[in-house]
mmCIF file of C-alpha atoms and ligand atoms in Angstrom:
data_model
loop_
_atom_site.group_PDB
_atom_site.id
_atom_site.type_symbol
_atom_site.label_atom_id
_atom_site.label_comp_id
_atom_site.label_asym_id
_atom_site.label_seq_id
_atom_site.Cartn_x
_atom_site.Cartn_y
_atom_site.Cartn_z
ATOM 1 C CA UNK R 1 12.329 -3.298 16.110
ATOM 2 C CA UNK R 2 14.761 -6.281 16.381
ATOM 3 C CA UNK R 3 13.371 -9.770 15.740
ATOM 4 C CA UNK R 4 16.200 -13.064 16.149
ATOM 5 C CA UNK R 5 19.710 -12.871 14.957
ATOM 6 C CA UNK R 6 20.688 -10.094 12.452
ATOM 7 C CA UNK R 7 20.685 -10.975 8.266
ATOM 8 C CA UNK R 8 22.761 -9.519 6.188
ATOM 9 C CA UNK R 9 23.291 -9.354 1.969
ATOM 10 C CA UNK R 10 26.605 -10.856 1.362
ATOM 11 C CA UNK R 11 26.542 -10.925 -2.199
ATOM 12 C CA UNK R 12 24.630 -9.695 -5.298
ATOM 13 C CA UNK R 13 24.697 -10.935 -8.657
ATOM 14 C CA UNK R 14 22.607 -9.656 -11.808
ATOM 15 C CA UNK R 15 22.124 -10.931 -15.962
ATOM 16 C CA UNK R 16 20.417 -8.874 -18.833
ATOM 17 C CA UNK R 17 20.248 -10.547 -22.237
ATOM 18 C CA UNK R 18 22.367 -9.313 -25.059
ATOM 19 C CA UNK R 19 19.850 -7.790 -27.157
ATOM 20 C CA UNK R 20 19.073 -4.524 -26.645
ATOM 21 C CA UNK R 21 15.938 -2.963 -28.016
ATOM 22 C CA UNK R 22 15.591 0.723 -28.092
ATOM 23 C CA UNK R 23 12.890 2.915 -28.186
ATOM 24 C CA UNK R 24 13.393 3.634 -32.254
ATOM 25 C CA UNK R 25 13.287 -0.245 -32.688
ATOM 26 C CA UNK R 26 10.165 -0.235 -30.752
ATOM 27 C CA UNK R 27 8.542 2.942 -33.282
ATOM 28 C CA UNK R 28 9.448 0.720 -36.136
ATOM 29 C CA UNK R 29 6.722 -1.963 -34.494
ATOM 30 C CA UNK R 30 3.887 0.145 -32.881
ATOM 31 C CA UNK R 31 2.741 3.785 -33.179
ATOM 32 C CA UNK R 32 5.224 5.831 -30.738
ATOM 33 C CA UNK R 33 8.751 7.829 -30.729
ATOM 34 C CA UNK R 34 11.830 7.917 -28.498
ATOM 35 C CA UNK R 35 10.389 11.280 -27.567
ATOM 36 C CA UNK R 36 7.261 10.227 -26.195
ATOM 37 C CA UNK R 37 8.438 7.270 -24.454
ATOM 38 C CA UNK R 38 11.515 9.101 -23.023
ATOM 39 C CA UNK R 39 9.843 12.200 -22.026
ATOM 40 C CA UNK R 40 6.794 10.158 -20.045
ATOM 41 C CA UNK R 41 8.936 7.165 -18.599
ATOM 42 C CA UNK R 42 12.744 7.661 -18.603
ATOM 43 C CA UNK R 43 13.419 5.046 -20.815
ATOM 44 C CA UNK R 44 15.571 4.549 -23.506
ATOM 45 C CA UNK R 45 16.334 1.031 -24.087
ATOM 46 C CA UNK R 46 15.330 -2.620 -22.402
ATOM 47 C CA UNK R 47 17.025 -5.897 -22.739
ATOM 48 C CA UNK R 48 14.696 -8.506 -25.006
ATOM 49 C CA UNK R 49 15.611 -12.010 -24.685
ATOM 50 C CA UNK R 50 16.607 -14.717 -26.946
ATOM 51 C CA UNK R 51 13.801 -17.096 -28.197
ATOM 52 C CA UNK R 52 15.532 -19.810 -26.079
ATOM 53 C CA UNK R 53 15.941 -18.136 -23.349
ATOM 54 C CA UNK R 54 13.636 -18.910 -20.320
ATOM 55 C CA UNK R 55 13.078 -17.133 -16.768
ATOM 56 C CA UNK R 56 15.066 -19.649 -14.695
ATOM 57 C CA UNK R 57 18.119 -19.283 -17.658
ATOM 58 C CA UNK R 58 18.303 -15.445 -16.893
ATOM 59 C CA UNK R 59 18.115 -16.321 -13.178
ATOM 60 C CA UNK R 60 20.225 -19.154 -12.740
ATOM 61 C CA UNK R 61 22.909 -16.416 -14.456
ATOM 62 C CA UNK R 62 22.119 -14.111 -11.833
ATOM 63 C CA UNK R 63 22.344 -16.453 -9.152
ATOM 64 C CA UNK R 64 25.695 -17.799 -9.996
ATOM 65 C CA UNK R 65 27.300 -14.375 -10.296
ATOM 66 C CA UNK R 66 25.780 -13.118 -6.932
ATOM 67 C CA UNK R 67 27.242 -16.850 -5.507
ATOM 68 C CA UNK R 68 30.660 -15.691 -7.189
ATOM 69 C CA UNK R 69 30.423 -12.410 -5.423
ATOM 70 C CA UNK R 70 29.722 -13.691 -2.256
ATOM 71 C CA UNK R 71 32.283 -16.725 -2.031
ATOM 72 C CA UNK R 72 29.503 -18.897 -1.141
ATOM 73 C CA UNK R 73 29.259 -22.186 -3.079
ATOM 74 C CA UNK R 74 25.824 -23.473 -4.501
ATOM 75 C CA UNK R 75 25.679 -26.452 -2.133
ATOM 76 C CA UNK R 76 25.435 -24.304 0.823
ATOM 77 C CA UNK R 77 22.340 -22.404 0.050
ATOM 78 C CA UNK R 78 19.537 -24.111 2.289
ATOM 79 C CA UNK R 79 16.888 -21.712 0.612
ATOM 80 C CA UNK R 80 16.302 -20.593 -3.044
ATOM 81 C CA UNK R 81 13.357 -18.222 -3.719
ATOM 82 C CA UNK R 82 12.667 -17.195 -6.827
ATOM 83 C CA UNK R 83 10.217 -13.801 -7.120
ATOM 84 C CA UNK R 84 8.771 -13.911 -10.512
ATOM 85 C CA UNK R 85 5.793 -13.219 -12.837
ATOM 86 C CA UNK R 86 6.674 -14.956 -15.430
ATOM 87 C CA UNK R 87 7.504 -18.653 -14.573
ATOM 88 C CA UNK R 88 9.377 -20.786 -17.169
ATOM 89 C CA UNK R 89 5.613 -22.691 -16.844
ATOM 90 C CA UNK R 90 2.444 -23.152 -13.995
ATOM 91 C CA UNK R 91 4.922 -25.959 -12.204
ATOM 92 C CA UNK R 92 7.176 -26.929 -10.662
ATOM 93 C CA UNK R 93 8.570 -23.897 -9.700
ATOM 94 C CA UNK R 94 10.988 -21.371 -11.460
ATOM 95 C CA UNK R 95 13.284 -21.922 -8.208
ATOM 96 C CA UNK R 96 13.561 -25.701 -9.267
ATOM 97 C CA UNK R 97 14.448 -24.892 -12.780
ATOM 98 C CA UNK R 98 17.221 -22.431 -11.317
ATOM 99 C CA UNK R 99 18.526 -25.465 -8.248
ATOM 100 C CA UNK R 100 19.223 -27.781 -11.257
ATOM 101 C CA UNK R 101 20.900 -25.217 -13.737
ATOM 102 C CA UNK R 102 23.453 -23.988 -10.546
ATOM 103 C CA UNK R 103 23.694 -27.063 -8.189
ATOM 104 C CA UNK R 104 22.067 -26.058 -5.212
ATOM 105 C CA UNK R 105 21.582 -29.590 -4.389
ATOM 106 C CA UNK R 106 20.905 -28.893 -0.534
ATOM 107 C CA UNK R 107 18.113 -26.319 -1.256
ATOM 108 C CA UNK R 108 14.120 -26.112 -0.537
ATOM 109 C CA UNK R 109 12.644 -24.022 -3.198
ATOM 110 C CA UNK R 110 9.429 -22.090 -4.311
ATOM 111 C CA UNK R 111 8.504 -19.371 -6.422
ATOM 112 C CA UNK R 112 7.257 -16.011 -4.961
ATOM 113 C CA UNK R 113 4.484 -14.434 -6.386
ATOM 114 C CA UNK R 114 4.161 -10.504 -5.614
ATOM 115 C CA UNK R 115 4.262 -9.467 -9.078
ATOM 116 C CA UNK R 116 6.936 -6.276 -9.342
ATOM 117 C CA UNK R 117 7.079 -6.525 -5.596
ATOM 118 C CA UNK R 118 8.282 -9.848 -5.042
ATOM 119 C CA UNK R 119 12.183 -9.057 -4.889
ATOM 120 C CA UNK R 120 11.546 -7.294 -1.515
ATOM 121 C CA UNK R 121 8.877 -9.914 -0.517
ATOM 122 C CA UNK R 122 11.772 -12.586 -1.220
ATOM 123 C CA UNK R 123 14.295 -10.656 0.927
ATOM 124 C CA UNK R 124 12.139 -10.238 3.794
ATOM 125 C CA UNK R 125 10.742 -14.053 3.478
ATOM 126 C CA UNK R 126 14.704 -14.995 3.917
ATOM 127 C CA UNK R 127 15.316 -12.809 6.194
ATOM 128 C CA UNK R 128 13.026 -13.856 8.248
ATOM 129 C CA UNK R 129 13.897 -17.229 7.934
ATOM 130 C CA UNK R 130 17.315 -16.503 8.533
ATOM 131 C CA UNK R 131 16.640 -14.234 11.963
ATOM 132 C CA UNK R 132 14.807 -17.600 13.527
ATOM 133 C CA UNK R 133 17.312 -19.773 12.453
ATOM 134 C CA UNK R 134 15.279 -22.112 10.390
ATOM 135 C CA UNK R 135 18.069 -21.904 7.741
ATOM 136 C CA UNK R 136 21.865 -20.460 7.373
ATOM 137 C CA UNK R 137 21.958 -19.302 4.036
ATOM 138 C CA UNK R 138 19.157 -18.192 1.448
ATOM 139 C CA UNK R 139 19.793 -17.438 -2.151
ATOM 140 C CA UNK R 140 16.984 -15.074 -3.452
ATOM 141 C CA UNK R 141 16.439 -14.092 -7.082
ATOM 142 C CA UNK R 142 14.510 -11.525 -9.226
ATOM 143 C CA UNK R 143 13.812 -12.886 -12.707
ATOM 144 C CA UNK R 144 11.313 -11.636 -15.554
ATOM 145 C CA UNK R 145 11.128 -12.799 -19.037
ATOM 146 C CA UNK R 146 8.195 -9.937 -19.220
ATOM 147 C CA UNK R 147 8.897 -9.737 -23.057
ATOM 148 C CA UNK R 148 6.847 -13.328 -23.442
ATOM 149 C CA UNK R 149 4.083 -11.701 -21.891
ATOM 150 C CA UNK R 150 3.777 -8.205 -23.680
ATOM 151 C CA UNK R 151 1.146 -7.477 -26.209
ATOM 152 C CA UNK R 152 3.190 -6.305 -29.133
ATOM 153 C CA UNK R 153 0.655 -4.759 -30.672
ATOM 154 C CA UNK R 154 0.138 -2.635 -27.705
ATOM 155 C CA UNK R 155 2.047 0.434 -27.866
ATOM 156 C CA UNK R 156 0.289 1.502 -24.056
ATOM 157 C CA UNK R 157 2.103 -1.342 -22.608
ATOM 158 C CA UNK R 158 4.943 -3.138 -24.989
ATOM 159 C CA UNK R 159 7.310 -0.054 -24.339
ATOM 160 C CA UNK R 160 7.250 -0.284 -21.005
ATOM 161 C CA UNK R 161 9.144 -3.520 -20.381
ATOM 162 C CA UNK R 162 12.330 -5.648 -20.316
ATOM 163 C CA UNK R 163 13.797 -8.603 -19.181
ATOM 164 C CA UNK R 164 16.463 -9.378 -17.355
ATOM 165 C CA UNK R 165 17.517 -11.093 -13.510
ATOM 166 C CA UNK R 166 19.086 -10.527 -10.499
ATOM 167 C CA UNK R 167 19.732 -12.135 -7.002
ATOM 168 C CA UNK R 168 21.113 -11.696 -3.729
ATOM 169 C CA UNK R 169 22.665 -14.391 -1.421
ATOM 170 C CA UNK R 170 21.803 -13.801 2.695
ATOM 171 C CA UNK R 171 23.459 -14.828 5.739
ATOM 172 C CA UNK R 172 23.343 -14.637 9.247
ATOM 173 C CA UNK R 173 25.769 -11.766 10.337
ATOM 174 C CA UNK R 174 27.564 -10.956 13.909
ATOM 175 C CA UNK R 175 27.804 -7.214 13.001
ATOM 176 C CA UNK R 176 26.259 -4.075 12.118
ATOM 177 C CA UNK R 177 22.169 -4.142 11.716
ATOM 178 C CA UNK R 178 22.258 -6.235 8.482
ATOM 179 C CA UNK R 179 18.769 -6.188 6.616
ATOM 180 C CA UNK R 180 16.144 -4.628 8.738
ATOM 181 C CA UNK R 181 11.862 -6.063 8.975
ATOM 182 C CA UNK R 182 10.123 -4.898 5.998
ATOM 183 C CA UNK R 183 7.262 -3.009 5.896
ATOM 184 C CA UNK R 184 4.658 -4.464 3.581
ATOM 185 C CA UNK R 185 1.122 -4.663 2.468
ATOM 186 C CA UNK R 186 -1.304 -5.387 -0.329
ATOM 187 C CA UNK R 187 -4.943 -4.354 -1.810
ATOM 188 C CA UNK R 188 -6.322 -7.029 -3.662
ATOM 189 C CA UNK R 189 -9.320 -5.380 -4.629
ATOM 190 C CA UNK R 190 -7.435 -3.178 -7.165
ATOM 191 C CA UNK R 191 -5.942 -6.285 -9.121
ATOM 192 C CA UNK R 192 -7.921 -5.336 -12.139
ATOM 193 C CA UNK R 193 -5.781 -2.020 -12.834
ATOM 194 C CA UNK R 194 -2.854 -4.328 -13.374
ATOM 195 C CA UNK R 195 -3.191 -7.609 -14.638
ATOM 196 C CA UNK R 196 -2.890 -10.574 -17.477
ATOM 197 C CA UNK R 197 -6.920 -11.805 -16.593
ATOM 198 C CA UNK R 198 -6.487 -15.161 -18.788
ATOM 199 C CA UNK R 199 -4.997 -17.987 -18.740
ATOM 200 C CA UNK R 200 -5.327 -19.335 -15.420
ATOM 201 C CA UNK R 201 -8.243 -21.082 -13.726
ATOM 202 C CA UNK R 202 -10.690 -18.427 -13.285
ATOM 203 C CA UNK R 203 -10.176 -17.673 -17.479
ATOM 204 C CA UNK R 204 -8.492 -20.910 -19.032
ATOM 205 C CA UNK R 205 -6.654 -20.927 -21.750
ATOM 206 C CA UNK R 206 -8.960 -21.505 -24.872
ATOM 207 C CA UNK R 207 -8.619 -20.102 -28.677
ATOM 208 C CA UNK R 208 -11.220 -17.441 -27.886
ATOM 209 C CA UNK R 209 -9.236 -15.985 -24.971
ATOM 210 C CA UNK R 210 -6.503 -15.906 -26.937
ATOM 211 C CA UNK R 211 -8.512 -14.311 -29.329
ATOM 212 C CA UNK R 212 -9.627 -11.630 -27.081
ATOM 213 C CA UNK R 213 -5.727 -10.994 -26.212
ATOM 214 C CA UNK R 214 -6.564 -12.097 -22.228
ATOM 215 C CA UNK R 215 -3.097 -13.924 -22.000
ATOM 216 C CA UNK R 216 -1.314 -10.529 -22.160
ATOM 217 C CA UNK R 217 -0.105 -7.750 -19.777
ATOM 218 C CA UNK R 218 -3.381 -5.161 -19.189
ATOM 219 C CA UNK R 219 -2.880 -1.803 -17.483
ATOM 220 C CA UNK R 220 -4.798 1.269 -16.462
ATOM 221 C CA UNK R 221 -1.530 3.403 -16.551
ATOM 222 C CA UNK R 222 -2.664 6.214 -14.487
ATOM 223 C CA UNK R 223 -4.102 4.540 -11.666
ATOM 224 C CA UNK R 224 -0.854 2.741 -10.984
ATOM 225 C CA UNK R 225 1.183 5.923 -11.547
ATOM 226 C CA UNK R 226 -0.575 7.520 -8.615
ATOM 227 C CA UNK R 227 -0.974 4.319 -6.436
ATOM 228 C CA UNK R 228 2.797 3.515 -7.082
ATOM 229 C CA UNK R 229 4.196 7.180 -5.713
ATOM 230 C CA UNK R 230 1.602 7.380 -2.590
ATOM 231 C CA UNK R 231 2.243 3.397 -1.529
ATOM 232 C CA UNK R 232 6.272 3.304 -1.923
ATOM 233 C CA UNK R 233 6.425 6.901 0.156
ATOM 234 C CA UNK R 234 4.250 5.672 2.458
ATOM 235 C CA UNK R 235 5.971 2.431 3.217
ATOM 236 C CA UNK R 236 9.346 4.182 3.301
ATOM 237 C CA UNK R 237 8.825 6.603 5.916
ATOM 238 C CA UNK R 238 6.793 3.635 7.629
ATOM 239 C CA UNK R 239 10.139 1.457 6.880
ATOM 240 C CA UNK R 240 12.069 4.132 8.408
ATOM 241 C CA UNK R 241 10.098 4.666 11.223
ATOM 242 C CA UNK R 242 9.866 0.996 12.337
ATOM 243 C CA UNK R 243 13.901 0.979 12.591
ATOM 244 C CA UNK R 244 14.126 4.053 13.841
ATOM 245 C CA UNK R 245 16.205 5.449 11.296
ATOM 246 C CA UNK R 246 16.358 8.813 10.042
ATOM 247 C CA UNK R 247 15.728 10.240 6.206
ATOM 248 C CA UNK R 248 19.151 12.155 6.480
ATOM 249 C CA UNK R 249 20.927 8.753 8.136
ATOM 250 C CA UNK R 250 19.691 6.913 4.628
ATOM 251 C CA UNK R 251 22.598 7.134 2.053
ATOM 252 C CA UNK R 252 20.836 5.549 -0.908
ATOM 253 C CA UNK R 253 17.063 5.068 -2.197
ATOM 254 C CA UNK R 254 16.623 1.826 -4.476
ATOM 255 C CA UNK R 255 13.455 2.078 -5.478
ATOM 256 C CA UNK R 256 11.115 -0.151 -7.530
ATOM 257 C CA UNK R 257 12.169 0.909 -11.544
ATOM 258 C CA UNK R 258 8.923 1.100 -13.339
ATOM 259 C CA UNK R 259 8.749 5.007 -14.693
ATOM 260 C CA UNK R 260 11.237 7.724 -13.574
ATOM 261 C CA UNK R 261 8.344 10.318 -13.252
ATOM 262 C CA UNK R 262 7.127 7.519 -10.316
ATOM 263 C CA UNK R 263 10.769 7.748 -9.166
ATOM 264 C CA UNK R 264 11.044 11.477 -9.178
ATOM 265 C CA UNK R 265 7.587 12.024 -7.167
ATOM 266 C CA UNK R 266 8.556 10.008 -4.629
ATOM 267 C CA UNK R 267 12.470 11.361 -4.411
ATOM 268 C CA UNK R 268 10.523 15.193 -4.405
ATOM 269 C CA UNK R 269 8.309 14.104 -1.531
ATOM 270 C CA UNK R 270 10.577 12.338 0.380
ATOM 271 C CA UNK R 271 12.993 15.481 0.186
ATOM 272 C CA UNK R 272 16.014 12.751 -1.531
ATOM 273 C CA UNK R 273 16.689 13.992 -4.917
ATOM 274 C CA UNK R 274 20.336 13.976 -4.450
ATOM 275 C CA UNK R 275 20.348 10.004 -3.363
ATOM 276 C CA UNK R 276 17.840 8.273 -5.606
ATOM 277 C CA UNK R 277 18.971 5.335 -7.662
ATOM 278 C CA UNK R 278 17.720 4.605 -11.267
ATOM 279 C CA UNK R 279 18.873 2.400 -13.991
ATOM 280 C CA UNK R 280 15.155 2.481 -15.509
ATOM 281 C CA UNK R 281 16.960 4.225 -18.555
ATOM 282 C CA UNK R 282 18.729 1.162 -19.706
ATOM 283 C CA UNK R 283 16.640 -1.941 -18.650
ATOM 284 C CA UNK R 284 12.841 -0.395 -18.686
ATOM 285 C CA UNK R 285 10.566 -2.336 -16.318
ATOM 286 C CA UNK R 286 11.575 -5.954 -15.652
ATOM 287 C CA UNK R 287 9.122 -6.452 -12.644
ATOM 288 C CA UNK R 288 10.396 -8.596 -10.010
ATOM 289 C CA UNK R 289 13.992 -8.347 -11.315
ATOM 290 C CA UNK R 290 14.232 -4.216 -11.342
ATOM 291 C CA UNK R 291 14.940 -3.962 -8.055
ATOM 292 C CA UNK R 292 17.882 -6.764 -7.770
ATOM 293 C CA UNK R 293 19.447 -5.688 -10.984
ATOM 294 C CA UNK R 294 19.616 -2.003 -9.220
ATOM 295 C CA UNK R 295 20.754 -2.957 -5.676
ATOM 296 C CA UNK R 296 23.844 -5.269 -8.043
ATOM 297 C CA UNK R 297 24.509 -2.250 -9.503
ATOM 298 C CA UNK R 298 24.442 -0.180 -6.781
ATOM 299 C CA UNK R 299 26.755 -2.177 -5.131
ATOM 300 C CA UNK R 300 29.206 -2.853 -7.948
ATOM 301 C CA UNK R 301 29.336 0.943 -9.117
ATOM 302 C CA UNK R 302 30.182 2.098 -5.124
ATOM 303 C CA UNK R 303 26.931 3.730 -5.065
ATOM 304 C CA UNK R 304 26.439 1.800 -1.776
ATOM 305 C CA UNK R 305 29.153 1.397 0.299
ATOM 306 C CA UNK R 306 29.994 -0.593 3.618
ATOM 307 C CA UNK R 307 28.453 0.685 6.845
ATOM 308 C CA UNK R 308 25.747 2.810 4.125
ATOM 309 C CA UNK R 309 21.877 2.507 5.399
ATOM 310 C CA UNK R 310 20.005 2.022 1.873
ATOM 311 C CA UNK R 311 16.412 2.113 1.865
ATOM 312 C CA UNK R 312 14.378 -0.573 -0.270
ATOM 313 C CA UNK R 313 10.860 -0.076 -1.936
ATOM 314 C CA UNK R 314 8.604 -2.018 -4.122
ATOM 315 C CA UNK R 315 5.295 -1.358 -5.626
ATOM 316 C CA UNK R 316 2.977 -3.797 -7.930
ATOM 317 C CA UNK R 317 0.448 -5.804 -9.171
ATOM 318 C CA UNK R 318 -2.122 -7.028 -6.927
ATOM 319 C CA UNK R 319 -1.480 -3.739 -5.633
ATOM 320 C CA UNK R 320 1.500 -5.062 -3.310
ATOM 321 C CA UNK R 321 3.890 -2.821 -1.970
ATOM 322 C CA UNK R 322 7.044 -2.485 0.908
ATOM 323 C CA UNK R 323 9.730 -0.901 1.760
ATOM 324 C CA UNK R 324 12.637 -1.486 4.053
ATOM 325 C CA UNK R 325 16.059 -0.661 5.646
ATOM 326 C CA UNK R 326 19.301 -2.135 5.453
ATOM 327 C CA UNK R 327 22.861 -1.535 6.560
ATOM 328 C CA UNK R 328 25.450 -2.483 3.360
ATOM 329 C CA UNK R 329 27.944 -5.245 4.451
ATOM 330 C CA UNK R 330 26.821 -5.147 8.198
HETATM 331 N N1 LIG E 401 3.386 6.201 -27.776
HETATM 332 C C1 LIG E 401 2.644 7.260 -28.162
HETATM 333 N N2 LIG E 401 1.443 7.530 -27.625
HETATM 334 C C2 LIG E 401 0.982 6.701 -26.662
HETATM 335 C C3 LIG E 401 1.717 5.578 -26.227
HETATM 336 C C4 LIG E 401 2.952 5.334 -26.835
HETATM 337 N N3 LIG E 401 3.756 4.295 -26.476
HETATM 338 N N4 LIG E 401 1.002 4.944 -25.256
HETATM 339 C C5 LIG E 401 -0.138 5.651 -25.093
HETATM 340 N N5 LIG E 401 -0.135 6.709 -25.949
HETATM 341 C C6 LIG E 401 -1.149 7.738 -26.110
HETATM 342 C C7 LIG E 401 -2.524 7.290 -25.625
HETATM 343 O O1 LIG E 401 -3.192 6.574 -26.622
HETATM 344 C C8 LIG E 401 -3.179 8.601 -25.308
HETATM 345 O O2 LIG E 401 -3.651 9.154 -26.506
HETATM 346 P P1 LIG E 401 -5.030 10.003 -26.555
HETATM 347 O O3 LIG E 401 -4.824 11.158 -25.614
HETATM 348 O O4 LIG E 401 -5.150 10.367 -27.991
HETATM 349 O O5 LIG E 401 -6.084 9.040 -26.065
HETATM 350 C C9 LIG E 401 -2.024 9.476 -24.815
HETATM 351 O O6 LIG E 401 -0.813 8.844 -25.285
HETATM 352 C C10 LIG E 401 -1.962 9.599 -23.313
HETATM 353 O O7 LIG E 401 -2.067 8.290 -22.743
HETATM 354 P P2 LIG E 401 -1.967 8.068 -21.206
HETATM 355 O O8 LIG E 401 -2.020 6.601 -20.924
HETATM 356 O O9 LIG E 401 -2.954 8.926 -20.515
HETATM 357 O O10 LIG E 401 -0.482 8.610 -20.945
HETATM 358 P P3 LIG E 401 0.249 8.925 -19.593
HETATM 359 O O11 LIG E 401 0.755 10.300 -19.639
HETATM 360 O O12 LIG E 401 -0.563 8.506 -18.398
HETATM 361 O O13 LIG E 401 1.513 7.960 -19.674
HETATM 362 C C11 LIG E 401 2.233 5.828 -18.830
HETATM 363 C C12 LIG E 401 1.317 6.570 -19.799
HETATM 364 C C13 LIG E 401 3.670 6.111 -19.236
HETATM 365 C C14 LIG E 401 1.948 4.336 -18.943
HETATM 366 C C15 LIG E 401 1.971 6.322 -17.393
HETATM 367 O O14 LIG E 401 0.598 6.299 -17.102
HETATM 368 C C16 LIG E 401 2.708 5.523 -16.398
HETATM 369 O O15 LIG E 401 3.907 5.530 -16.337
HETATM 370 N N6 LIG E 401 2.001 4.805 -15.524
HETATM 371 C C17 LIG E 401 2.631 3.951 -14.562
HETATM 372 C C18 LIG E 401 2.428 2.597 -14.992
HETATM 373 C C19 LIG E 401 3.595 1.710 -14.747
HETATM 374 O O16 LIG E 401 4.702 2.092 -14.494
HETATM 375 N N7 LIG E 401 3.302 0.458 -14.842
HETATM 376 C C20 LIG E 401 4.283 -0.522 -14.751
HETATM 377 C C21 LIG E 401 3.774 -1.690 -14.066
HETATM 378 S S1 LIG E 401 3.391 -1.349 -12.401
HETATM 379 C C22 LIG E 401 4.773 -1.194 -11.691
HETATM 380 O O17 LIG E 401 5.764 -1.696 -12.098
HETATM 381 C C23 LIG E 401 4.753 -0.329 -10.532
#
């Protein structure tokens, strides 16, 4: 499948706040251990923001050290997309908060909303873009400040999350097969496994949905376990298929990082134990972020290397999911 010119990643950039929080700090606040939260998710620490610190700050961090990676200066990106759950506020846009902080004067911008999907969403929106030659050059970021959102009362869900940012800067490439179409898809009516239900217009924000807790992060963990390993397989060997590419070709799975066991089903089924990326250990869940944060690290550690085919996947809230194919620095 081959749709306009090809798009490649020619830069990546990520950001993760200072303060780390591990799993003993967390047993200090809620009723759990570093056993229990290592043994069931992989994790051992996450990244908690500064009080001061909003989304855009932790992506407009990102963004300047992908820019810095890339060469590419601010005032050339035509398109800034920012994939995020947790907007500095309902409007304007995260991605306008991030234009003014690094000077992307000559941008359009809007937020994404695919919940932990959104990075890959973003990448396939600029791609997309890109391969039609509507724009030149898109800068798209991953940013979460999930810790604003977390019950922290909760141990079911405050353990499972972290902040932290990262971005990507894509061009328009003469060579190699660049970023491949995504695979992608969605199934609204599950929304209510995964969810914050208030605070928006169907549940406004009023003392007794605060009361009732309806502004926070609510999860039916074992659903989206299950969901999560079947949909990210799924749209991997669909992603592969599309492009025509083979498992054995792929040098490196970057998958969504939400729970290593999720990770570890779907490197067992896929047969890819040996080439499975995770970072989940360090930075827990940060949503829309995970994913950029890994590929920048992937990149920066020589995990992926040029002429590499890495394979993308994403699964989340809504439910949303994708997966796709790229060639590294082609
Ligand atoms: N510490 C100690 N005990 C806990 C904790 C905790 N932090 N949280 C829950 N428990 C208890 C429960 O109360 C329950 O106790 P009970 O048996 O006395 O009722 C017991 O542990 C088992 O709870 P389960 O929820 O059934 O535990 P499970 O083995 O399913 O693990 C987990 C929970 C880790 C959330 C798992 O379901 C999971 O990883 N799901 C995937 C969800 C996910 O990754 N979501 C992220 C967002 S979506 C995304 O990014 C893809």
């Amino acid at each position: 499948m081959s749709v306009g010119r090809t798009v490649s990643i020619v830069g990546t950039g990520s950001y993760v706040p200072e303060r780390v929080v591990t799993n003993d700090d967390l047993a200090a606040l809620v009723d759990t251990s570093d056993e229990w939260i290592y043994s069931r998710t992989g994790m051992k620490e996450r990244r908690i923001c500064a009080e001061d610190q909003a989304t855009s700050d932790l992506g407009a961090a990102a963004a300047r050290a992908a820019l810095a990676n890339a060469g590419v200066a601010a005032a050339e990106i035509d398109l800034l997309i920012v994939a995020t759950l947790s907007p500095d506020m309902f409007f304007p846009s995260t991605a306008c908060f991030v234009q003014d902080q690094i000077g992307a004067v000559n941008a359009f911008c809007y937020d994404l909303g695919a919940a932990c999907s959104g990075f890959l969403y973003a990448i396939e929106n600029a791609r997309a873009q890109i391969a039609c030659g509507a724009v030149e050059t898109a800068l798209v970021v991953g940013a979460e400040k999930m810790s604003a959102f977390l019950d922290w009362d909760d141990r079911s869900t405050c353990i499972l999350f972290g902040d932290g940012a990262g971005a990507a800067v894509m061009r328009a490439s003469d060579s190699g097969r660049g970023v491949m179409p995504a695979v992608m898809g969605s199934d609204g009516s599950l929304a209510d496994l995964l969810w914050t239900p208030g605070g928006g217009s169907r549940n406004p924000i009023s003392h007794e949905m605060v009361d009732r807790k309806e502004h926070f992060i609510r999860m039916q963990g074992r659903d989206v376990f299950k969901h999560a390993v079947t949909r990210m397989g799924d749209a991997v060997m669909a992603a592969l298929e599309q492009n025509d590419v083979a498992v054995d070709e792929v040098s490196c799975f970057i998958p969504h990082q939400a729970n290593i066991r999720i990770i570890d089903a779907i490197a067992k089924r896929l047969g890819v134990e040996d080439r499975m990326f995770s970072n989940v250990e360090k930075y827990a869940n940060t949503s829309s972020a995970a994913l950029a944060i890994a590929l920048d690290e992937a990149a920066r550690e020589g995990v992926l290397k040029a002429g590499d085919l890495a394979v993308l996947t994403v699964f989340g809230s809504g439910f949303t999911w994708g997966a796709n194919v790229l060639e590294w620095g082609g």
